[in-house]
Amino acid sequence: MNYRCPICGSWCKSYNYDYSGYWFQKNNLVGSNDRTIIDDWYNVSTPPAPELQAITIDPNISALLVLDMETTICKNHRCLASIAKINNLLTKAREMRMLVVYSLTHTGNLSDIFPQIAPIHGDPIVKSNVDKFYATNLYEILQDHGIKTVLITGYSANGAVLHTSTSAAFRGFEVIIPVDGMSAAIPYAEQYTAWHMLNSPGTRNNAVLTKTNLLSFASKI
């Protein structure tokens, strides 16, 4: 896990190291009692970029989730650029006869999904707000197919991707996010999502970041 040293301001890797003693040293708090993260907004250092992992997918226990890729909201160049990446991954997933699940926003329609990555007959579709487990049967769908790992793609990174990935991790699924298959209106939202998944207590033990060209597939049984 990455930690930001409260003394020098640098980011570093640390394992089971306790910085709490530094935070409460009187000298470190002088003149800072009234400051908030808003005051220090532009002084916060960016953490080191995470390393993307090469992963072999077991198609027997894995599902591809394509979240909210609707023409009505996917209009910026970052989202449009992700369509080809998702399409490549979708093609491989279908070749391996993997489960593919789609989601819509609460106001979305099936016809809104880009035709290049549209569902085919039999693909489950859930409809909800940012957490696609909320008030849907997504969990039951995954359980019924014996799914242990979910590959999560879609729009937006800080919306459906972040919250559905977090809910999946809470439920014990291994979460794999190809970062070139997620997008947001601004790069910071994608950066934050990547950081959150690898560092937050609820997700860091169940999440991996990768790219579509770093994924390979084991043989389907």
C-alpha positions as a printed Julia matrix, in Angstrom:
221×3 Matrix{Float64}:
   0.0     0.0     0.0
   1.15    3.56   -0.7
   1.37    6.07    2.14
   2.04    9.79    2.09
   4.55   10.68    4.75
   3.15   13.48    6.95
   6.67   14.77    7.57
   8.23   15.0     4.12
   5.12   14.79    1.98
   6.56   11.98   -0.15
   4.7     8.86   -1.22
   6.25    5.52   -0.43
   5.41    1.87   -0.11
   5.06    0.56    3.38
   3.95   -2.7     4.91
   2.51   -2.79    8.43
   4.25    0.45    9.33
   2.47    2.75   11.71
   2.69    6.47   10.96
   0.25    7.41   13.69
   2.96    8.59   16.03
   3.91   11.34   13.59
   0.38   12.66   13.16
   0.01   13.6    16.79
   3.37   15.2    17.43
   2.69   18.67   18.73
   5.28   20.32   16.49
   3.62   18.94   13.39
   0.26   20.42   14.33
   1.38   23.96   15.09
  -0.37   26.35   12.75
  -2.29   23.59   11.01
  -5.22   23.01   13.35
  -7.59   25.05   11.19
  -6.44   23.72    7.84
  -8.54   21.25    5.89
  -7.93   19.26    2.75
  -9.55   22.11    0.83
  -6.85   24.5     2.06
  -4.16   22.01    1.08
  -5.8    20.96   -2.17
  -3.0    22.11   -4.45
  -0.25   20.98   -2.1
  -1.19   17.29   -2.12
   1.29   15.18   -4.05
   0.07   12.67   -6.62
   0.81    9.09   -5.53
   2.98    6.88   -7.73
   1.22    5.27  -10.68
   0.19    1.67   -9.98
   1.72   -1.18  -11.91
  -0.65   -2.88  -14.35
  -0.79   -6.65  -14.1
  -0.79   -9.32  -16.8
  -3.62  -11.7   -15.95
  -4.91  -15.02  -17.22
  -8.68  -15.24  -17.05
 -10.51  -18.46  -16.28
 -13.6   -18.14  -18.5
 -15.41  -20.84  -16.53
 -15.75  -18.65  -13.45
 -15.42  -15.15  -14.94
 -17.91  -12.62  -16.28
 -17.47   -9.45  -18.31
 -19.53   -6.47  -17.16
 -20.21   -3.67  -19.66
 -21.61   -0.77  -17.68
 -23.65    2.19  -18.94
 -22.08    2.44  -22.39
 -24.96    4.55  -23.66
 -24.84    6.98  -26.58
 -26.7     9.55  -24.49
 -23.86    9.91  -21.97
 -20.76    8.49  -23.64
 -19.9    11.53  -25.73
 -16.42   12.68  -24.71
 -13.29   11.46  -26.48
 -12.14    9.33  -23.53
 -15.33    7.3   -23.51
 -15.5     7.03  -27.3
 -11.89    5.8   -27.38
 -12.75    3.02  -24.92
 -15.37    1.48  -27.23
 -12.8    -0.28  -29.42
 -11.01   -1.66  -26.33
 -14.25   -2.98  -24.86
 -15.2    -4.43  -28.25
 -11.91   -6.36  -28.44
 -12.41   -7.74  -24.95
 -16.05   -8.53  -25.67
 -15.09  -10.47  -28.8
 -12.63  -12.6   -26.83
 -15.14  -13.13  -24.03
 -17.77  -14.34  -26.5
 -15.24  -16.66  -28.18
 -14.62  -18.19  -24.76
 -18.38  -18.4   -24.09
 -18.04  -16.25  -21.0
 -20.99  -14.68  -19.28
 -21.46  -11.05  -20.39
 -23.68   -8.75  -18.32
 -24.78   -5.26  -19.33
 -26.11   -2.38  -17.32
 -28.2     0.66  -18.09
 -28.62    3.9   -16.19
 -31.97    4.36  -14.5
 -33.18    6.34  -17.55
 -31.36    4.3   -20.21
 -32.82    2.03  -22.87
 -31.41   -1.03  -24.6
 -31.27    0.9   -27.87
 -28.93    3.44  -26.24
 -26.01    0.97  -26.03
 -23.45    1.47  -28.77
 -24.09   -1.05  -31.56
 -20.4    -2.09  -31.67
 -20.73   -3.52  -28.16
 -24.45   -4.2   -27.96
 -25.9    -7.21  -26.14
 -26.93  -10.36  -27.96
 -29.87  -12.58  -27.18
 -29.52  -14.09  -23.73
 -27.16  -11.49  -22.24
 -28.48  -10.36  -18.83
 -29.17   -6.64  -18.48
 -29.6    -4.82  -15.17
 -30.81   -1.3   -14.63
 -29.85    0.85  -11.68
 -27.95    3.92  -10.61
 -24.18    3.84  -10.06
 -24.12    0.62   -8.01
 -25.43   -2.07  -10.35
 -25.93   -4.47   -7.45
 -28.43   -2.09   -5.85
 -32.05   -3.14   -6.31
 -31.13   -5.56   -9.15
 -30.55   -9.29   -9.47
 -26.9    -8.91  -10.53
 -25.62  -10.85   -7.53
 -28.01  -13.72   -8.22
 -27.03  -13.76  -11.91
 -23.35  -14.07  -11.04
 -23.99  -16.69   -8.36
 -26.2   -18.78  -10.65
 -23.33  -18.95  -13.19
 -20.69  -19.81  -10.59
 -18.83  -16.55  -11.16
 -15.85  -15.74   -8.93
 -14.17  -13.01  -11.02
 -15.67   -9.97  -12.72
 -13.99   -7.91  -15.43
 -15.51   -4.47  -15.18
 -15.6    -1.95  -18.01
 -17.73    1.06  -18.85
 -18.71    4.63  -18.12
 -18.15    6.36  -15.88
 -15.04    5.41  -13.96
 -16.08    7.34  -10.86
 -19.7     6.26  -11.23
 -20.79    2.79  -12.34
 -17.26    1.36  -12.51
 -16.16    2.53   -9.07
 -19.34    1.72   -7.18
 -20.12   -1.58   -8.88
 -16.5    -2.69   -8.46
 -16.61   -1.78   -4.79
 -19.87   -3.66   -4.29
 -18.42   -6.66   -6.1
 -15.36   -6.62   -3.84
 -17.59   -6.37   -0.75
 -19.36   -9.51   -1.95
 -16.12  -11.44   -2.29
 -15.63  -11.31   -6.06
 -12.2   -10.82   -7.54
 -12.39   -7.55   -9.46
 -10.32   -6.95  -12.58
 -10.45   -3.52  -14.18
  -8.85   -2.96  -17.59
  -8.07    0.73  -17.29
  -8.37    1.28  -21.05
 -11.92   -0.05  -20.85
 -13.13    2.52  -18.33
 -13.52    6.25  -18.88
 -14.82    9.42  -17.34
 -15.43   13.01  -18.28
 -12.08   14.07  -16.8
  -8.8    12.14  -16.33
  -8.72   12.83  -12.58
 -11.86   10.74  -12.11
 -10.16    7.78  -13.78
  -7.02    8.34  -11.72
  -8.95    8.49   -8.49
 -10.86    5.32   -9.32
  -7.63    3.45  -10.02
  -6.13    4.66   -6.74
  -9.26    3.9    -4.74
  -9.55    0.32   -5.97
  -5.98   -0.55   -5.0
  -5.79    1.38   -1.73
  -9.17    1.53   -0.01
  -9.78   -1.03    2.75
 -12.91   -2.46    1.13
 -11.34   -3.12   -2.27
  -7.56   -3.37   -2.11
  -7.46   -7.11   -1.39
  -9.85   -8.0    -4.21
  -8.9    -5.65   -7.05
  -6.36   -5.74   -9.87
  -5.68   -3.17  -12.57
  -4.68   -4.24  -16.06
  -5.09   -3.37  -19.76
  -7.02   -5.26  -22.39
  -3.8    -6.28  -24.16
  -2.42   -7.75  -20.92
  -5.31  -10.18  -20.57
  -5.16  -13.78  -21.73
  -7.72  -16.55  -21.41
  -7.38  -20.12  -20.21
  -9.17  -22.85  -22.1
 -12.89  -23.2   -21.56
 -13.9   -26.51  -19.99
